[in-house]
Short mmCIF file of C-alpha atoms and ligand atoms in Angstrom, two decimals:
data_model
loop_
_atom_site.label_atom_id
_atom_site.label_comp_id
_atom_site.label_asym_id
_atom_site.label_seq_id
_atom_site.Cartn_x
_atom_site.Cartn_y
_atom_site.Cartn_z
CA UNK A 1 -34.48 -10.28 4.19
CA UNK A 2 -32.12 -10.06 7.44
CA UNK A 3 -28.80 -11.37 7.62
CA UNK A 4 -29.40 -13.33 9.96
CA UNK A 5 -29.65 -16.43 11.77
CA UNK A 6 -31.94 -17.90 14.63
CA UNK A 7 -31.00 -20.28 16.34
CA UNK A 8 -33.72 -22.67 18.69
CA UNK A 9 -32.54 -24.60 22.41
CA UNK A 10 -35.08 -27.57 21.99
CA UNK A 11 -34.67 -28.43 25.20
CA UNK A 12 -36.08 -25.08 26.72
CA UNK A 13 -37.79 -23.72 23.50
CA UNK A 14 -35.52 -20.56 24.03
CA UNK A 15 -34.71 -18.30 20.56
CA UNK A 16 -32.10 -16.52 19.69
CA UNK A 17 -31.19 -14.27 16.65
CA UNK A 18 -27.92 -13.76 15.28
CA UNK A 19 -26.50 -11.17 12.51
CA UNK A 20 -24.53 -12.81 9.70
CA UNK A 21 -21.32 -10.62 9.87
CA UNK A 22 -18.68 -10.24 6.89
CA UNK A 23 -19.95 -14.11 5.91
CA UNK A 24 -19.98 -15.40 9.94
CA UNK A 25 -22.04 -15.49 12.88
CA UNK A 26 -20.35 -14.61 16.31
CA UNK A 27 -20.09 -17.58 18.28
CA UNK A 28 -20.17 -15.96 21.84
CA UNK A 29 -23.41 -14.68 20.83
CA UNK A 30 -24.59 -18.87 20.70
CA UNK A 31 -22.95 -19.07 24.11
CA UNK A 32 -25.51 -16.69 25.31
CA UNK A 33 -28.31 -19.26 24.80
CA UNK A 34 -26.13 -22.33 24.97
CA UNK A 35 -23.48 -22.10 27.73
CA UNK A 36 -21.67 -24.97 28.19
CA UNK A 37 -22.40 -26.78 24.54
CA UNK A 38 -19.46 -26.19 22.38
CA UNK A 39 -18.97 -26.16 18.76
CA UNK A 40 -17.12 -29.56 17.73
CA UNK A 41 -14.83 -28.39 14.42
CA UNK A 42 -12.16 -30.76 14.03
CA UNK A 43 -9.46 -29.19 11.65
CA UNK A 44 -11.81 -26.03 11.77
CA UNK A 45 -13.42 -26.96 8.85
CA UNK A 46 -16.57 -24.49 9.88
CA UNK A 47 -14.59 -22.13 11.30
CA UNK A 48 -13.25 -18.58 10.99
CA UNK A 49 -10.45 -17.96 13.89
CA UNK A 50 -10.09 -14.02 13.43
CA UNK A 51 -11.34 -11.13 11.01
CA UNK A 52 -8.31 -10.40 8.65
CA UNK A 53 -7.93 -7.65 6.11
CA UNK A 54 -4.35 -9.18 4.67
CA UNK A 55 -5.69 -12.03 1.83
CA UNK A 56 -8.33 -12.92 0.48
CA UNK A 57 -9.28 -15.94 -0.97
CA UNK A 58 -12.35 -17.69 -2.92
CA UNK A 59 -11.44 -21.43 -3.01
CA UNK A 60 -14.85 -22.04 -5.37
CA UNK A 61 -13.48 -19.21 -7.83
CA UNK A 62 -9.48 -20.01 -7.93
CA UNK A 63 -8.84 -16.05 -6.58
CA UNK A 64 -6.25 -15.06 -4.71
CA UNK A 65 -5.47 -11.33 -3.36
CA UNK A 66 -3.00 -9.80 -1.30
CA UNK A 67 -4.05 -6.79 0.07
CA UNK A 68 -7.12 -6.76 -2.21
CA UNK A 69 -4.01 -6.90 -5.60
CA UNK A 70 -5.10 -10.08 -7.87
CA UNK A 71 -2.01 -12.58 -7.30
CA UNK A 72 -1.98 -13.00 -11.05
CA UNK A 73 -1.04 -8.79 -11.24
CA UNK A 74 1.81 -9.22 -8.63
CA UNK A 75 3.48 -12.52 -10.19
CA UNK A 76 3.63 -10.22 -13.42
CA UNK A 77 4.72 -7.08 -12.44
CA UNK A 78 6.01 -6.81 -8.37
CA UNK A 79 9.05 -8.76 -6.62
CA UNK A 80 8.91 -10.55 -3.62
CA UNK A 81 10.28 -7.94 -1.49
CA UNK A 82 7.46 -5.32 -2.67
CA UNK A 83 4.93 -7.99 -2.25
CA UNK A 84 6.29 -8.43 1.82
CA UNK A 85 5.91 -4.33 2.17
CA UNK A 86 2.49 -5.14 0.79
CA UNK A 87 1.34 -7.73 3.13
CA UNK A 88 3.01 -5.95 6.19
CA UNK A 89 2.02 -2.16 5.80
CA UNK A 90 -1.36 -2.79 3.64
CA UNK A 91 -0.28 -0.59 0.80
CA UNK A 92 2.19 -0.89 -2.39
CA UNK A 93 5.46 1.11 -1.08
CA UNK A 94 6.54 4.41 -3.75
CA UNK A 95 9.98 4.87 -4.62
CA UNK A 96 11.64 6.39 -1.14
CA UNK A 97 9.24 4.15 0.98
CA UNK A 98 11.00 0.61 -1.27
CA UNK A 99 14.48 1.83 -1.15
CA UNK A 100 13.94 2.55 2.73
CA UNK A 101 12.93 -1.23 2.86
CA UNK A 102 15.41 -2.39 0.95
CA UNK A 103 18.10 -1.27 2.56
CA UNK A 104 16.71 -2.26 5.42
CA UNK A 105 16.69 -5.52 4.95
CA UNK A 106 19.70 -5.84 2.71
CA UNK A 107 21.52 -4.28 6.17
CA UNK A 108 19.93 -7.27 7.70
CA UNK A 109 20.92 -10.13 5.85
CA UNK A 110 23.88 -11.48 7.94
CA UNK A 111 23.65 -13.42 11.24
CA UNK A 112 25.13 -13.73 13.91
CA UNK A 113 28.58 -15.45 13.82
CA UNK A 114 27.59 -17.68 16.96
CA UNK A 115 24.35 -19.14 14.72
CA UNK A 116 26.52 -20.56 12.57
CA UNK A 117 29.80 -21.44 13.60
CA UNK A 118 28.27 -22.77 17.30
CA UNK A 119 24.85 -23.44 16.50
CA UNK A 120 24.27 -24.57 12.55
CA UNK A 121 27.61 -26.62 13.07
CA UNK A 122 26.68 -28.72 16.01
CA UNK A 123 23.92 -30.45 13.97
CA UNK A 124 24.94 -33.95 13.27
CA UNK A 125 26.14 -34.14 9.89
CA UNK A 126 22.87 -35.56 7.97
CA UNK A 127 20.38 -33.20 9.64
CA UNK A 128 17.40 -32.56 7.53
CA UNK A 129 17.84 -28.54 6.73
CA UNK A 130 14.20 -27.91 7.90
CA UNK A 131 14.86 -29.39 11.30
CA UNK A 132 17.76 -26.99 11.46
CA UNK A 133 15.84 -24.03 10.43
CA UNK A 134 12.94 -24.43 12.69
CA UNK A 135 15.68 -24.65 15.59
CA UNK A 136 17.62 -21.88 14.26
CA UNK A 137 14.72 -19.31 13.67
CA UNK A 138 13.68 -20.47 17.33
CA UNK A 139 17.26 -20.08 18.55
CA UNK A 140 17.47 -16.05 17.33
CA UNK A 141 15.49 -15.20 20.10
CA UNK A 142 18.18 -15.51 22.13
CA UNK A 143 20.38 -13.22 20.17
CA UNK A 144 17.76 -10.62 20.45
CA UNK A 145 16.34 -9.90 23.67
CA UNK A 146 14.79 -6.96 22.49
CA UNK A 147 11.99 -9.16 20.48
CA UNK A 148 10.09 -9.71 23.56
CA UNK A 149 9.15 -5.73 23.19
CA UNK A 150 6.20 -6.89 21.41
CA UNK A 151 4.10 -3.90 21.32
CA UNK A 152 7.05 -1.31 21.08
CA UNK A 153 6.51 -0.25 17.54
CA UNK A 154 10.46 0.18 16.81
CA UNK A 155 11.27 -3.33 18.12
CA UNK A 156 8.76 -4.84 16.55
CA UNK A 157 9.56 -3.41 13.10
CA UNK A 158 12.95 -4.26 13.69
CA UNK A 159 12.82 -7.86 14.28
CA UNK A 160 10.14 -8.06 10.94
CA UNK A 161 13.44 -6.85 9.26
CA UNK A 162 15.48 -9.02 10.92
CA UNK A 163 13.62 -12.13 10.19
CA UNK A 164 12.35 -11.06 6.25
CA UNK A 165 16.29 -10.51 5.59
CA UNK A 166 18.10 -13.41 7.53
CA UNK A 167 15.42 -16.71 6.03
CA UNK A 168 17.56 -16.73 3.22
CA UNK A 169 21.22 -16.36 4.88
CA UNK A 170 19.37 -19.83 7.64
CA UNK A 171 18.10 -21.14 4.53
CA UNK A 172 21.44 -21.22 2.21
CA UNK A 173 23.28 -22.18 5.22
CA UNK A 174 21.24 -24.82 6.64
CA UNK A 175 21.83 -26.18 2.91
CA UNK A 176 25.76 -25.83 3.10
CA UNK A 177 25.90 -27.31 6.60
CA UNK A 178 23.66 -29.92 4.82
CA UNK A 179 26.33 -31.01 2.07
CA UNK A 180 29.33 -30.11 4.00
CA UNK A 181 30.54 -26.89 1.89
CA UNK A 182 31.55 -23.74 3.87
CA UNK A 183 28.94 -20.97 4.21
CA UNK A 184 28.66 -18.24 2.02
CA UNK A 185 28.18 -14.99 3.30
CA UNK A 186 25.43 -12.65 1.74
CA UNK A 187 26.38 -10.42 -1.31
CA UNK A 188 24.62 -7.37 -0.09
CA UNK A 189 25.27 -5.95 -3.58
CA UNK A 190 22.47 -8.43 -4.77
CA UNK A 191 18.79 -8.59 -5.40
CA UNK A 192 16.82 -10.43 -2.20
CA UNK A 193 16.46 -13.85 -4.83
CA UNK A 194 20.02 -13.67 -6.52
CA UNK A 195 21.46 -12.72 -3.11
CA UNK A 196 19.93 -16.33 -1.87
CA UNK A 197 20.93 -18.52 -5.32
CA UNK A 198 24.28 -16.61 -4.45
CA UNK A 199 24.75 -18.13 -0.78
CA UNK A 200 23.21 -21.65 -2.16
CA UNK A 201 25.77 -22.17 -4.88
CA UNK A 202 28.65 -20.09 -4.76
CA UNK A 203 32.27 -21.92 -4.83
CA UNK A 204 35.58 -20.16 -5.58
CA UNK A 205 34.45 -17.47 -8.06
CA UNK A 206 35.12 -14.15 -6.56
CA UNK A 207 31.09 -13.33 -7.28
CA UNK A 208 28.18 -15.42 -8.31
CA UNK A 209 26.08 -13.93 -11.31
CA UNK A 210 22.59 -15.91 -10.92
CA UNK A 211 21.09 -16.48 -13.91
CA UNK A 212 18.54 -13.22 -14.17
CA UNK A 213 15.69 -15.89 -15.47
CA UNK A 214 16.24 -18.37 -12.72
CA UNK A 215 16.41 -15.42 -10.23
CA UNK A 216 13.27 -14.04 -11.79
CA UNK A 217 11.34 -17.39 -11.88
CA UNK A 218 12.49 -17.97 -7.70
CA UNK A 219 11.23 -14.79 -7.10
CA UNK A 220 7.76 -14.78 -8.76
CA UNK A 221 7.51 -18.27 -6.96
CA UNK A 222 8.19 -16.08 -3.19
CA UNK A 223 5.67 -14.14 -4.18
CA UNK A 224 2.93 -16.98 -4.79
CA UNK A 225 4.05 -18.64 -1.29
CA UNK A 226 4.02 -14.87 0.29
CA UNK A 227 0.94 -15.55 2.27
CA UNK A 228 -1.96 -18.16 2.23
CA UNK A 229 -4.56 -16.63 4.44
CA UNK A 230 -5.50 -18.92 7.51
CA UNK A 231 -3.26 -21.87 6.37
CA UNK A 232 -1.82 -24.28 8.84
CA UNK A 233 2.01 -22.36 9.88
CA UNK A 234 -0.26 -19.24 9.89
CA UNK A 235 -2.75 -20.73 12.43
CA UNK A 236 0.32 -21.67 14.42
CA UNK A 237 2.33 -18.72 14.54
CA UNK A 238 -1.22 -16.89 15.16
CA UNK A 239 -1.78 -19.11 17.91
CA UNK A 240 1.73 -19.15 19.48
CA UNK A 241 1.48 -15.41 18.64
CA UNK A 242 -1.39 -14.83 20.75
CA UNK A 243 0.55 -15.96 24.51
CA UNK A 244 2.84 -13.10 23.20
CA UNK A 245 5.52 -14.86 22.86
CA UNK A 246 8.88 -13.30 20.44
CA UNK A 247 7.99 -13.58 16.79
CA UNK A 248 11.08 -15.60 16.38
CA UNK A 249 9.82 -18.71 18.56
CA UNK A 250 6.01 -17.96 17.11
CA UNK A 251 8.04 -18.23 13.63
CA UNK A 252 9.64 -21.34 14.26
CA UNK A 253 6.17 -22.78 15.45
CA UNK A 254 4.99 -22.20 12.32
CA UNK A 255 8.12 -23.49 10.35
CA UNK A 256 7.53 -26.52 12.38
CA UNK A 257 4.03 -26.72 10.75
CA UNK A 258 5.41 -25.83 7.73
CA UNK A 259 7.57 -29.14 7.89
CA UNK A 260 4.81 -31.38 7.56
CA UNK A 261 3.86 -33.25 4.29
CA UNK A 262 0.50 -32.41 4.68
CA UNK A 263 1.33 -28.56 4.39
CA UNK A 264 5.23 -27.59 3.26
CA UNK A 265 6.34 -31.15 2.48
CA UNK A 266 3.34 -31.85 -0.09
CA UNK A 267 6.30 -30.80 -3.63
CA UNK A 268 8.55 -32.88 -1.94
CA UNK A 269 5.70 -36.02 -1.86
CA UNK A 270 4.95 -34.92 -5.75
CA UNK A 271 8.59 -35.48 -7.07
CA UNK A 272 8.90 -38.71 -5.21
CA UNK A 273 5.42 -39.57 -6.61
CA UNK A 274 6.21 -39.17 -10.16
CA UNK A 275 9.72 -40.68 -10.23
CA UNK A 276 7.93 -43.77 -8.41
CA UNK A 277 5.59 -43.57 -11.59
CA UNK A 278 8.17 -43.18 -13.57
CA UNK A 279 7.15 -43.68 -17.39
CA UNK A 280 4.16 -42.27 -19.12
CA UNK A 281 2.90 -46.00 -19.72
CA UNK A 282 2.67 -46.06 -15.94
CA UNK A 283 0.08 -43.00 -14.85
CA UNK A 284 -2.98 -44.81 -15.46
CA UNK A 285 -2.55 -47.78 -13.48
CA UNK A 286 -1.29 -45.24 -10.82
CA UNK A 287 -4.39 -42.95 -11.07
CA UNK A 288 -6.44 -46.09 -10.95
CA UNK A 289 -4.38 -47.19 -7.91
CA UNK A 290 -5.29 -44.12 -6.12
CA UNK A 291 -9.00 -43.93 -7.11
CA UNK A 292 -9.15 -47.81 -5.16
CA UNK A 293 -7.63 -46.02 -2.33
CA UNK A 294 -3.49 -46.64 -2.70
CA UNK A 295 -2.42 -43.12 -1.16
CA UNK A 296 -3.49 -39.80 -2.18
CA UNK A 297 -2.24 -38.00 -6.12
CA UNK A 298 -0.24 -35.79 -4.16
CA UNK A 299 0.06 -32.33 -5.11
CA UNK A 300 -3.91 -32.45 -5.65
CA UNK A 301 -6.60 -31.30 -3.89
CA UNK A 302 -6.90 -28.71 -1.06
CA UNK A 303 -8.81 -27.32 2.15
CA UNK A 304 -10.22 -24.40 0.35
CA UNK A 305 -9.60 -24.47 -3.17
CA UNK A 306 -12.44 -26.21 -4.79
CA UNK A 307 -11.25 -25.25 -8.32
CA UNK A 308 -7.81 -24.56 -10.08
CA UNK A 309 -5.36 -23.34 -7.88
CA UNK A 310 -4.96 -19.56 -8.95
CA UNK A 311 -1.06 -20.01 -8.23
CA UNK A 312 -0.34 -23.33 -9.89
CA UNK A 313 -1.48 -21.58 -13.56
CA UNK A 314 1.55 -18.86 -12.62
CA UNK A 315 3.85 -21.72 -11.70
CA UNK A 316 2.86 -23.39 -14.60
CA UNK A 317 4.22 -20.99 -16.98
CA UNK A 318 7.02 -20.15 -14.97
CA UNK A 319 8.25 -23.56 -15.02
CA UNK A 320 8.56 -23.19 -18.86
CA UNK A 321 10.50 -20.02 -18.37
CA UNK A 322 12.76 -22.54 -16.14
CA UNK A 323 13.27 -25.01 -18.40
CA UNK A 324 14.16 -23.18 -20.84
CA UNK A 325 17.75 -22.00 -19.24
CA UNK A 326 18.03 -26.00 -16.83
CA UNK A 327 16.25 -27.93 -20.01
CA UNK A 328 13.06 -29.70 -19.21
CA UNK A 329 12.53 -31.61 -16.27
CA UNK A 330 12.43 -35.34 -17.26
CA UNK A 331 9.19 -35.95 -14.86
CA UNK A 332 7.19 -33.35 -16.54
CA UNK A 333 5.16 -35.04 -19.13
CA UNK A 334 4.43 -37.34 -16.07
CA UNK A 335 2.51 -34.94 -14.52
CA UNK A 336 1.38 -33.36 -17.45
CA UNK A 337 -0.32 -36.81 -18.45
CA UNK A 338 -1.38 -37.12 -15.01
CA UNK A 339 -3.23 -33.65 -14.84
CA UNK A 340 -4.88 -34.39 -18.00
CA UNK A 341 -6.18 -37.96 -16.46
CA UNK A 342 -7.12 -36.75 -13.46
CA UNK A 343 -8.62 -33.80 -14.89
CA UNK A 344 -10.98 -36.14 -16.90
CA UNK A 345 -11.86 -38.51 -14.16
CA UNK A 346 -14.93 -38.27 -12.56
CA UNK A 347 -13.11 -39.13 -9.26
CA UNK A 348 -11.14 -35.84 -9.25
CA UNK A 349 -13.76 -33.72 -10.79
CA UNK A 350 -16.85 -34.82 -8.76
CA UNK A 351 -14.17 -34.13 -5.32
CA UNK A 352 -13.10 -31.05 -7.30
CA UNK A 353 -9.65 -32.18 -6.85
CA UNK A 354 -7.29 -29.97 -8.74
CA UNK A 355 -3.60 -29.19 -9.06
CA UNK A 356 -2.26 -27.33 -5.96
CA UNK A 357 0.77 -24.91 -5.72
CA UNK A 358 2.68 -28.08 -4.95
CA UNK A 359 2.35 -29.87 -8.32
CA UNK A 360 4.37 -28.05 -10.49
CA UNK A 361 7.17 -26.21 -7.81
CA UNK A 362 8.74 -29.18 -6.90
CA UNK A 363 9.69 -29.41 -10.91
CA UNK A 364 11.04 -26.15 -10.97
CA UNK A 365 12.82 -26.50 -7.86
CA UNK A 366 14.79 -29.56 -8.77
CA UNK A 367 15.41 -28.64 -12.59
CA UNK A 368 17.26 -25.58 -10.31
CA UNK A 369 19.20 -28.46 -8.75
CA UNK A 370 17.88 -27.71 -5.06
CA UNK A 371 17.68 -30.94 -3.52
CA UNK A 372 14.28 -32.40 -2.12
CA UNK A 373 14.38 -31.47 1.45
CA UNK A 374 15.16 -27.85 0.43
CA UNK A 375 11.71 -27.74 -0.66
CA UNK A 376 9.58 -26.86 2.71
CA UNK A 377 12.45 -24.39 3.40
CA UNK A 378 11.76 -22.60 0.06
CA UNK A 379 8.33 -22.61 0.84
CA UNK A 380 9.11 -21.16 4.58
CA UNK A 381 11.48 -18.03 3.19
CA UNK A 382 8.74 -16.23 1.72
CA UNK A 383 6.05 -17.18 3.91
CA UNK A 384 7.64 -15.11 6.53
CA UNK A 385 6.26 -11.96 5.54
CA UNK A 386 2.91 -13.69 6.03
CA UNK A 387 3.60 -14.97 9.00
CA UNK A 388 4.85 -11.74 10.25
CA UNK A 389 2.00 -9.99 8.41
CA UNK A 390 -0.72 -11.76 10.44
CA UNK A 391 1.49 -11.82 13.50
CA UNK A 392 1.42 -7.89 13.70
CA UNK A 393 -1.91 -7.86 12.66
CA UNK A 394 -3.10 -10.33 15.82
CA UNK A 395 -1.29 -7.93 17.91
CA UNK A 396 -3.03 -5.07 17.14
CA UNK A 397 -6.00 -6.33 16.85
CA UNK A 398 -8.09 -6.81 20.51
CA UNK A 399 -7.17 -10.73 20.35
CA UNK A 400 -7.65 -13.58 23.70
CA UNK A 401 -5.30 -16.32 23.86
CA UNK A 402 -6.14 -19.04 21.65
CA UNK A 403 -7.32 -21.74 23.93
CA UNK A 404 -10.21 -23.94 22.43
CA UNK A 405 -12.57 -26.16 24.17
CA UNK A 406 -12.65 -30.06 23.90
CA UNK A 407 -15.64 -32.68 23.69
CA UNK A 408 -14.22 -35.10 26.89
CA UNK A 409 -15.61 -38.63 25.53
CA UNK A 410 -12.73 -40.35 28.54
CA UNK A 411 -13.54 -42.75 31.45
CA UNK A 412 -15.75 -40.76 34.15
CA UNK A 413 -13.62 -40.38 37.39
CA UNK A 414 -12.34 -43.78 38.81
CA UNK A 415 -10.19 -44.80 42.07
CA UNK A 416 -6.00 -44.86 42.10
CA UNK A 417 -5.29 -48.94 42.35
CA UNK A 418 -2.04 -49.38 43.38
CA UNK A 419 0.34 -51.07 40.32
CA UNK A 420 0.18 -54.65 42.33
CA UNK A 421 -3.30 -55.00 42.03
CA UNK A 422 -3.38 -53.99 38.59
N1 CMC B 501 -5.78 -37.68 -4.05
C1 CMC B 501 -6.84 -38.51 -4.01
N2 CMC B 501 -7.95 -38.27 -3.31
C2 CMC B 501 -7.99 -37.14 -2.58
C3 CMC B 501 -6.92 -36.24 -2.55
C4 CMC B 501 -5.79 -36.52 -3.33
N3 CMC B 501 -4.74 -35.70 -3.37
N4 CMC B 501 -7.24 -35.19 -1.75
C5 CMC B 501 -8.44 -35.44 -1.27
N5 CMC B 501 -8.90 -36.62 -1.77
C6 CMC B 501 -10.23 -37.21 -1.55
C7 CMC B 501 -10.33 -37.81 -0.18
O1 CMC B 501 -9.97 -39.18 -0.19
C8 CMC B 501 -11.79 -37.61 0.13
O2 CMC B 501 -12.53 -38.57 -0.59
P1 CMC B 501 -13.85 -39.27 0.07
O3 CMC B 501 -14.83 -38.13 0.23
O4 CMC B 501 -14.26 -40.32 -0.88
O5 CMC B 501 -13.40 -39.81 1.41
C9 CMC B 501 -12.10 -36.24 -0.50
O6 CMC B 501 -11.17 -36.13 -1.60
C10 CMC B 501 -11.95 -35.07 0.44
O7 CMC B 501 -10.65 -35.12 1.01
P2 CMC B 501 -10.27 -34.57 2.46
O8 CMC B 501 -9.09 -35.33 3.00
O9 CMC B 501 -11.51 -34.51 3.29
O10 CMC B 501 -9.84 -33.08 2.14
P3 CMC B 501 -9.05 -32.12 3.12
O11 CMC B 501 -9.55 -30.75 2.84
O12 CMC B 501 -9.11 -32.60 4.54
O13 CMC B 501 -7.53 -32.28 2.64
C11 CMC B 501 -5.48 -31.94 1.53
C12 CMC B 501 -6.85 -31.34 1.86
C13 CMC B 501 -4.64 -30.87 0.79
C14 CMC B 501 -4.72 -32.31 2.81
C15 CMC B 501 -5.69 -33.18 0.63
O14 CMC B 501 -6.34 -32.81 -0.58
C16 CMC B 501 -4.38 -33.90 0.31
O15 CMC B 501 -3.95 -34.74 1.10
N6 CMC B 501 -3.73 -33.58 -0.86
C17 CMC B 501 -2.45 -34.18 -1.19
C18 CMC B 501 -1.34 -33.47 -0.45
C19 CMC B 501 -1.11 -32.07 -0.98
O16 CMC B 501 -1.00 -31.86 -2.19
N7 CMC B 501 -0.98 -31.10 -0.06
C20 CMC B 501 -0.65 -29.71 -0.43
C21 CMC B 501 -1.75 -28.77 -0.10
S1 CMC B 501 -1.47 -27.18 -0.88
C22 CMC B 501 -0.15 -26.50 -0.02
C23 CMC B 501 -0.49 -25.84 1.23
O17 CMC B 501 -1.45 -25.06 1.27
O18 CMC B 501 0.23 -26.06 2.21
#
């Protein structure tokens, strides 16, 4: 049977036949017979924006791979920073090729004493850290003029670096500015995750030792936020990407994204959800409350996942892992009780409505005593590398600016009245 389509104009009787490529149909080759008539994909539900060879993902089967390597295999056995080399250079780095990176990006890791002393600290003193990393990501640009260099290879690979290693250093300090304690400089004698826990929590002692299972746990949790495939921040920094602007303003358009509770805010909306809950007594009438249409069970559901979320199983048993060095989070049987509700309610399961990455982090996160609106920011340091990952990979790919089309349903054209006979 061909893999193909054909497609019929009713109004002329006209025919055309399409090839079903890699699981899609071109649509220029519809504009051939239908110039003019658009495609009308809110959200792009129906549609795929670019071919990609960087993750793959099978929302109906819960699988998730990174450069074709099951995510399950790289929470058990890689580290965050392996799992970046991975998504940027398409293969696994050997020994020389991972201590190259490494100290590459450990040389990277401080910023430039102007970010923070005249930029981070003119933030009014209750600004939301996630505000103040979007700006500040945006605001490197202008410590790097070089970044517009977008298709010199040795810039380009530069600012990657630049932006993998100094997240963390924005992140911790966004935090410090956040609470009013004095920034901590990186420890470049430190792994990429104890190096961060480092600049978050550090006070007088002359060096802070992370705890190696917290550090572990952080890390495996970078590498389940590494990359997400066409997510929302992607989509951004793909679009701003494609006017070729700097990576560092196409980052910050997709931290901006990132911010959003629909997308990086969602763990933040879970803790705040079960502590309103707050007893076990209490799911059910909250479950029922949501099922009548009283908000959404956040940390459930998703755009493409229509089974268990491949990463939340990870997360899952990381969080025990967690606990066992913070002691358990108080709201965990809450959501435990109100996975196993959901999970048994013909609501969820007929909408295939399962835990997301967001239902368990936010636990973990907090039982490591980073405050809610540290979450999205968490969730932005590792998504770099796939941000930067599909940047480079938009660049050298034959891309067109993104510029859709609309459906105009407005008022047809009308006369100017002047605003006294309005
Ligand atoms: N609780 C209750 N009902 C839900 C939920 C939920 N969390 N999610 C979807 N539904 C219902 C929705 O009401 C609709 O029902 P009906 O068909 O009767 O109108 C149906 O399920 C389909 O929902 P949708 O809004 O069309 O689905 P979507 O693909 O547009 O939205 C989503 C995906 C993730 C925004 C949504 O599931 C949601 O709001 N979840 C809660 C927030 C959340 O956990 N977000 C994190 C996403 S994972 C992290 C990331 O990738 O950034």
């Amino acid at each position: 049977m061909a893999e193909s389509i054909t497609i019929t104009d009713n109004r002329t009787g006209e025919s055309l036949e399409v090839p079903i490529l890699n699981g899609g149909v071109a649509a220029s080759e519809w504009s051939k017979l239908l110039p003019g008539v658009w495609f009308y994909d809110p959200g792009f539900m129906s549609t795929a924006v670019c071919e990609s060879a960087i993750t793959y993902l099978d929302g109906e089967a819960g699988v998730l791979r990174y450069r074709g390597y099951p995510i399950e295999q790289l929470a058990e056995h890689s580290t965050y920073l392996e799992v970046a080399y991975l998504l940027l250079n398409g293969e696994l780095p050997d020994t020389a090729q991972f201590d190259d990176w490494r100290r590459e990006v450990t040389m990277h890791t401080f910023i430039h004493e102007n970010v923070r002393k005249r930029f981070l600290d003119g933030f009014h003193y209750d600004a939301h850290p996630m505000g103040m990393l979007v700006s500040a990501v945006a605001a490197l640009s202008t410590f790097y003029l070089d970044a517009k260099d977008i298709f010199d290879p040795l810039s380009r690979a530069k600012q990657i670096t630049r932006l993998i290693a100094k997240m963390p250093t924005l992140a911790a300090a966004a935090h410090r500015f956040s609470v009013g304690m004095p920034f901590v400089y990186p420890d470049n004698s430190l792994d990429f995750a104890s190096n961060f826990l480092s600049m978050m929590w550090k006070v007088a002692e002359p060096r802070f030792e992370a705890d190696p299972a917290l550090a572990r746990a952080l890390d495996i949790l970078f590498i389940l936020h590494a990359d997400h495939e066409q997510n929302c921040s992607t989509t951004a920094m793909r679009v701003v990407g494609s006017a070729h602007a700097d990576p560092y303003s196409a980052c910050a358009a997709a931290c901006a994204a990132l911010y959003g509770p629909r997308h990086g805010g969602a763990n933040e909306a879970v803790i705040r959800m079960l502590t309103e809950i707050g007893n076990l007594d209490n799911v059910p009438a909250f479950v029922e409350g949501v099922k009548a249409g009283n908000g959404r069970l956040q940390g459930f559901g998703h755009r493409v996942y229509k089974s268990y979320d491949p990463r939340a199983k990870i997360i899952k048993r990381t969080a025990d892992q967690v606990f066992a060095v913070t002691g358990k989070n108080p709201l965990l049987d809450i959501a435990l009780k109100l996975e196993e509700i959901a999970l048994s309610d013909d609501y969820f399961v007929s909408r295939k409505l399962y835990p997301n990455v967001d239902f368990y982090s936010g636990l973990i996160y907090q039982a490591m005593g980073f405050p809610l609106e540290m979450f999205p920011v968490l969730f932005a340091i590792p998504r770099t590398a796939g941000w930067l990952a599909h940047w480079q990979e938009l660049l050298d790919q034959d891309s067109r600016i993104a510029r859709p089309r609309q459906l105009y349903v407005g008022t047809d054209e009308r006369e100017y009245v002047p605003v006294e006979r309005r």
